[in-house]
Amino acid sequence: MRILVIDDDANGAETVRRTLVAEGWVVDVANNGDEGFMHALHGRYQAIVCDIMMPGLNGYEVVRRLRAEQVWTPVLMLTAKDGDYDEIDAFDLGADDYLTKPFSVEVLVARLRALIRRGGPGRPAVLTAGSLTLDPSAHLVHRRGEEVALTPKEFSVLEFLLQHVGVAVTKTEIIDAVWDNNFDGDLNVVEVYIGYLRKRVDRPFGCASIETIRGIGYRLVAVD
């Protein structure tokens, strides 16, 4: 899961970021509405956490502009304001959920999981390719009914591949989807994780579902 947090409160944003990273999610942080809007407009996120009161573009305007641009990523609004009209304004402008500060990080995670399950139009609850299944909400992977244990990063790489079954994806596309915006390492780290995945979801079952496409990247195909 890739989440965008837009909040000018650096300490609050860092608390949210650490909480979500601990859940195994990739988190990008924008410290003002203008930066957050551009990230949300051009990035690929499963959900957005957006503060309302910010300098520049406030949270209301960020959501209004995203919806005007046909960006339908689920948005959870955060605010210290707790009036009914503030909540109504947020929903009227296109927000999907609303949480008043201070809030429990456990509640935030639960709300985001619910938003993600409802979001992603057309995306199945469980991703499947042949005998391989991945349940994003339960964080479970099975091959031929047998559970396969993966690290959070392995899980995220496999999830991206399953979202593009039969499609060749590049190392850069995998990095952009799974690692955060500050990643400046070697693209070959993708090759390392592909190797880990093959050892866990393919070789023990005599499968070869993750193909190397020379000069391009990788492709996951359905194998029984």
C-alpha positions as a Markdown table, in Angstrom:
| # | Residue | x | y | z |
|---|---|---|---|---|
| 1 | Met | 0.0 | 0.0 | 0.0 |
| 2 | Arg | 1.2 | 3.5 | -0.9 |
| 3 | Ile | -0.2 | 6.3 | 1.3 |
| 4 | Leu | 0.3 | 10.1 | 0.9 |
| 5 | Val | 0.2 | 12.2 | 4.1 |
| 6 | Ile | -0.4 | 16.0 | 3.6 |
| 7 | Asp | 0.1 | 17.9 | 6.9 |
| 8 | Asp | 2.0 | 21.1 | 7.7 |
| 9 | Asp | 2.5 | 19.8 | 11.3 |
| 10 | Ala | 5.9 | 18.1 | 10.9 |
| 11 | Asn | 5.6 | 16.2 | 14.2 |
| 12 | Gly | 2.1 | 15.0 | 13.6 |
| 13 | Ala | 3.0 | 14.0 | 10.0 |
| 14 | Glu | 6.0 | 12.0 | 11.3 |
| 15 | Thr | 3.9 | 10.2 | 13.9 |
| 16 | Val | 1.4 | 9.2 | 11.2 |
| 17 | Arg | 4.2 | 8.2 | 8.8 |
| 18 | Arg | 5.9 | 6.0 | 11.4 |
| 19 | Thr | 2.6 | 4.3 | 12.3 |
| 20 | Leu | 1.8 | 3.5 | 8.7 |
| 21 | Val | 5.3 | 2.3 | 7.9 |
| 22 | Ala | 5.1 | -0.1 | 10.9 |
| 23 | Glu | 2.0 | -1.5 | 9.1 |
| 24 | Gly | 4.2 | -2.3 | 6.1 |
| 25 | Trp | 2.9 | 0.5 | 4.0 |
| 26 | Val | 5.0 | 3.0 | 1.9 |
| 27 | Val | 4.4 | 6.6 | 3.0 |
| 28 | Asp | 5.1 | 9.8 | 1.2 |
| 29 | Val | 4.8 | 13.1 | 3.2 |
| 30 | Ala | 4.0 | 16.6 | 1.9 |
| 31 | Asn | 4.3 | 19.5 | 4.3 |
| 32 | Asn | 1.9 | 21.9 | 2.5 |
| 33 | Gly | -1.2 | 21.7 | 0.4 |
| 34 | Asp | 0.4 | 22.8 | -2.9 |
| 35 | Glu | 3.1 | 20.1 | -2.6 |
| 36 | Gly | 0.5 | 17.5 | -1.5 |
| 37 | Phe | -1.8 | 18.3 | -4.5 |
| 38 | Met | 1.0 | 17.8 | -7.0 |
| 39 | His | 2.0 | 14.5 | -5.3 |
| 40 | Ala | -1.6 | 13.3 | -5.4 |
| 41 | Leu | -2.2 | 14.4 | -8.9 |
| 42 | His | 0.8 | 12.7 | -10.4 |
| 43 | Gly | 1.5 | 9.8 | -8.0 |
| 44 | Arg | -0.2 | 6.5 | -7.5 |
| 45 | Tyr | -1.7 | 6.1 | -4.0 |
| 46 | Gln | -4.2 | 3.8 | -2.4 |
| 47 | Ala | -5.2 | 6.5 | 0.0 |
| 48 | Ile | -4.5 | 10.1 | 1.1 |
| 49 | Val | -4.4 | 11.5 | 4.7 |
| 50 | Cys | -4.9 | 15.2 | 4.4 |
| 51 | Asp | -5.0 | 17.9 | 7.1 |
| 52 | Ile | -7.6 | 20.7 | 6.6 |
| 53 | Met | -5.9 | 23.8 | 8.1 |
| 54 | Met | -2.7 | 24.4 | 6.1 |
| 55 | Pro | -0.9 | 27.4 | 4.6 |
| 56 | Gly | -1.3 | 27.8 | 0.8 |
| 57 | Leu | -3.9 | 25.3 | -0.4 |
| 58 | Asn | -5.9 | 24.1 | 2.6 |
| 59 | Gly | -7.3 | 20.5 | 2.7 |
| 60 | Tyr | -10.7 | 21.5 | 1.4 |
| 61 | Glu | -9.1 | 23.0 | -1.7 |
| 62 | Val | -6.7 | 20.1 | -2.2 |
| 63 | Val | -9.7 | 17.7 | -2.3 |
| 64 | Arg | -11.8 | 20.0 | -4.5 |
| 65 | Arg | -9.0 | 20.3 | -7.1 |
| 66 | Leu | -8.2 | 16.6 | -7.1 |
| 67 | Arg | -11.9 | 15.7 | -7.7 |
| 68 | Ala | -12.0 | 18.3 | -10.5 |
| 69 | Glu | -9.0 | 16.6 | -12.1 |
| 70 | Gln | -10.9 | 13.2 | -11.9 |
| 71 | Val | -8.5 | 11.9 | -9.2 |
| 72 | Trp | -10.7 | 9.6 | -7.1 |
| 73 | Thr | -8.1 | 8.3 | -4.6 |
| 74 | Pro | -9.8 | 7.9 | -1.2 |
| 75 | Val | -9.1 | 10.9 | 1.1 |
| 76 | Leu | -9.3 | 10.8 | 4.9 |
| 77 | Met | -9.4 | 14.4 | 6.3 |
| 78 | Leu | -7.6 | 15.3 | 9.6 |
| 79 | Thr | -8.5 | 18.4 | 11.5 |
| 80 | Ala | -8.5 | 20.0 | 15.0 |
| 81 | Lys | -11.9 | 21.4 | 14.0 |
| 82 | Asp | -14.9 | 19.4 | 15.2 |
| 83 | Gly | -18.0 | 21.3 | 14.0 |
| 84 | Asp | -20.7 | 19.5 | 12.1 |
| 85 | Tyr | -20.4 | 22.0 | 9.2 |
| 86 | Asp | -16.7 | 21.4 | 8.9 |
| 87 | Glu | -17.5 | 17.7 | 8.4 |
| 88 | Ile | -20.3 | 18.4 | 6.0 |
| 89 | Asp | -18.0 | 20.7 | 4.0 |
| 90 | Ala | -15.3 | 18.0 | 3.8 |
| 91 | Phe | -17.8 | 15.4 | 2.5 |
| 92 | Asp | -19.4 | 17.8 | 0.1 |
| 93 | Leu | -16.1 | 18.6 | -1.5 |
| 94 | Gly | -15.3 | 14.9 | -2.1 |
| 95 | Ala | -13.6 | 13.6 | 1.1 |
| 96 | Asp | -14.3 | 10.0 | 2.0 |
| 97 | Asp | -13.8 | 10.0 | 5.7 |
| 98 | Tyr | -13.0 | 12.5 | 8.5 |
| 99 | Leu | -11.0 | 12.2 | 11.8 |
| 100 | Thr | -10.8 | 14.9 | 14.5 |
| 101 | Lys | -7.5 | 15.5 | 16.3 |
| 102 | Pro | -6.4 | 14.2 | 18.7 |
| 103 | Phe | -7.1 | 10.7 | 17.4 |
| 104 | Ser | -6.0 | 7.1 | 18.1 |
| 105 | Val | -3.4 | 5.8 | 15.6 |
| 106 | Glu | -5.2 | 2.5 | 15.7 |
| 107 | Val | -8.4 | 4.1 | 14.6 |
| 108 | Leu | -6.5 | 5.9 | 11.8 |
| 109 | Val | -5.1 | 2.6 | 10.5 |
| 110 | Ala | -8.6 | 1.0 | 10.7 |
| 111 | Arg | -10.2 | 3.8 | 8.9 |
| 112 | Leu | -7.5 | 3.7 | 6.1 |
| 113 | Arg | -7.9 | 0.0 | 5.7 |
| 114 | Ala | -11.7 | 0.5 | 5.3 |
| 115 | Leu | -11.2 | 3.3 | 2.7 |
| 116 | Ile | -8.7 | 1.2 | 0.8 |
| 117 | Arg | -11.1 | -1.8 | 0.7 |
| 118 | Arg | -13.9 | 0.5 | -0.6 |
| 119 | Gly | -11.5 | 2.3 | -3.0 |
| 120 | Gly | -9.7 | 1.2 | -6.1 |
| 121 | Pro | -12.7 | 0.8 | -8.5 |
| 122 | Gly | -12.8 | -2.6 | -10.2 |
| 123 | Arg | -10.0 | -4.0 | -8.1 |
| 124 | Pro | -10.9 | -7.4 | -6.5 |
| 125 | Ala | -10.7 | -7.8 | -2.7 |
| 126 | Val | -8.3 | -10.8 | -3.3 |
| 127 | Leu | -5.7 | -10.7 | -6.1 |
| 128 | Thr | -5.3 | -14.0 | -7.9 |
| 129 | Ala | -3.0 | -15.4 | -10.6 |
| 130 | Gly | -3.5 | -19.2 | -11.1 |
| 131 | Ser | -2.9 | -20.9 | -7.7 |
| 132 | Leu | -1.4 | -17.8 | -6.2 |
| 133 | Thr | -3.6 | -15.5 | -4.1 |
| 134 | Leu | -2.9 | -12.3 | -2.1 |
| 135 | Asp | -5.4 | -10.7 | 0.3 |
| 136 | Pro | -4.3 | -7.1 | 0.9 |
| 137 | Ser | -6.7 | -6.5 | 3.8 |
| 138 | Ala | -5.7 | -9.7 | 5.7 |
| 139 | His | -2.0 | -9.4 | 4.5 |
| 140 | Leu | -2.0 | -13.1 | 3.5 |
| 141 | Val | -0.5 | -14.9 | 0.6 |
| 142 | His | -1.3 | -18.5 | -0.4 |
| 143 | Arg | -0.1 | -20.8 | -3.1 |
| 144 | Arg | -2.3 | -23.9 | -3.7 |
| 145 | Gly | -4.0 | -23.2 | -0.4 |
| 146 | Glu | -0.8 | -23.2 | 1.6 |
| 147 | Glu | 0.1 | -19.9 | 3.4 |
| 148 | Val | 3.4 | -18.3 | 2.3 |
| 149 | Ala | 5.2 | -16.0 | 4.8 |
| 150 | Leu | 6.6 | -12.8 | 3.3 |
| 151 | Thr | 8.2 | -9.7 | 4.7 |
| 152 | Pro | 6.3 | -6.4 | 4.2 |
| 153 | Lys | 8.5 | -5.4 | 1.3 |
| 154 | Glu | 8.2 | -8.7 | -0.4 |
| 155 | Phe | 4.5 | -8.6 | 0.1 |
| 156 | Ser | 4.3 | -5.1 | -1.5 |
| 157 | Val | 6.4 | -6.2 | -4.5 |
| 158 | Leu | 4.2 | -9.2 | -5.1 |
| 159 | Glu | 1.0 | -7.1 | -4.7 |
| 160 | Phe | 2.2 | -4.7 | -7.4 |
| 161 | Leu | 3.0 | -7.7 | -9.7 |
| 162 | Leu | -0.4 | -9.2 | -9.1 |
| 163 | Gln | -2.1 | -5.9 | -9.9 |
| 164 | His | -0.4 | -6.2 | -13.3 |
| 165 | Val | -0.8 | -9.9 | -14.2 |
| 166 | Gly | 0.5 | -10.6 | -17.6 |
| 167 | Val | 2.0 | -7.2 | -18.0 |
| 168 | Ala | 5.7 | -6.5 | -18.2 |
| 169 | Val | 6.7 | -3.9 | -15.6 |
| 170 | Thr | 10.1 | -2.2 | -15.3 |
| 171 | Lys | 12.3 | -2.0 | -12.2 |
| 172 | Thr | 11.6 | 1.7 | -12.1 |
| 173 | Glu | 7.9 | 1.2 | -12.0 |
| 174 | Ile | 8.3 | -1.3 | -9.1 |
| 175 | Ile | 10.5 | 1.2 | -7.3 |
| 176 | Asp | 8.0 | 4.0 | -7.8 |
| 177 | Ala | 5.2 | 1.9 | -6.5 |
| 178 | Val | 6.9 | 0.1 | -3.5 |
| 179 | Trp | 9.7 | 2.3 | -2.3 |
| 180 | Asp | 9.3 | 5.9 | -1.0 |
| 181 | Asn | 10.2 | 9.1 | -2.9 |
| 182 | Asn | 13.5 | 9.4 | -1.1 |
| 183 | Phe | 14.9 | 6.2 | -2.5 |
| 184 | Asp | 18.2 | 6.8 | -4.2 |
| 185 | Gly | 19.7 | 3.4 | -4.2 |
| 186 | Asp | 20.5 | 0.9 | -6.9 |
| 187 | Leu | 17.6 | -0.3 | -9.1 |
| 188 | Asn | 19.0 | -3.8 | -8.8 |
| 189 | Val | 17.4 | -4.0 | -5.3 |
| 190 | Val | 14.3 | -5.0 | -7.3 |
| 191 | Glu | 16.2 | -8.0 | -8.7 |
| 192 | Val | 17.1 | -9.0 | -5.1 |
| 193 | Tyr | 13.4 | -9.0 | -4.0 |
| 194 | Ile | 12.3 | -10.8 | -7.1 |
| 195 | Gly | 14.8 | -13.5 | -6.1 |
| 196 | Tyr | 13.3 | -13.6 | -2.6 |
| 197 | Leu | 9.8 | -14.0 | -4.0 |
| 198 | Arg | 10.8 | -16.8 | -6.4 |
| 199 | Lys | 12.3 | -18.7 | -3.5 |
| 200 | Arg | 9.0 | -18.3 | -1.5 |
| 201 | Val | 6.1 | -18.4 | -3.9 |
| 202 | Asp | 7.6 | -20.3 | -6.9 |
| 203 | Arg | 10.4 | -22.8 | -6.3 |
| 204 | Pro | 8.8 | -24.7 | -3.3 |
| 205 | Phe | 5.8 | -25.4 | -5.5 |
| 206 | Gly | 7.7 | -26.2 | -8.7 |
| 207 | Cys | 6.4 | -23.0 | -10.4 |
| 208 | Ala | 7.9 | -20.3 | -12.5 |
| 209 | Ser | 5.3 | -17.5 | -12.4 |
| 210 | Ile | 7.7 | -14.5 | -12.2 |
| 211 | Glu | 9.3 | -14.2 | -15.6 |
| 212 | Thr | 12.3 | -12.0 | -16.4 |
| 213 | Ile | 11.7 | -9.9 | -19.6 |
| 214 | Arg | 15.2 | -9.1 | -20.9 |
| 215 | Gly | 15.7 | -5.4 | -21.4 |
| 216 | Ile | 12.4 | -4.5 | -19.7 |
| 217 | Gly | 11.8 | -6.0 | -16.3 |
| 218 | Tyr | 9.5 | -8.7 | -15.0 |
| 219 | Arg | 6.1 | -10.2 | -15.6 |
| 220 | Leu | 3.9 | -12.3 | -13.4 |
| 221 | Val | 1.8 | -14.9 | -15.1 |
| 222 | Ala | -0.9 | -17.3 | -13.9 |
| 223 | Val | 0.4 | -20.8 | -13.1 |
| 224 | Asp | -1.6 | -23.5 | -11.4 |
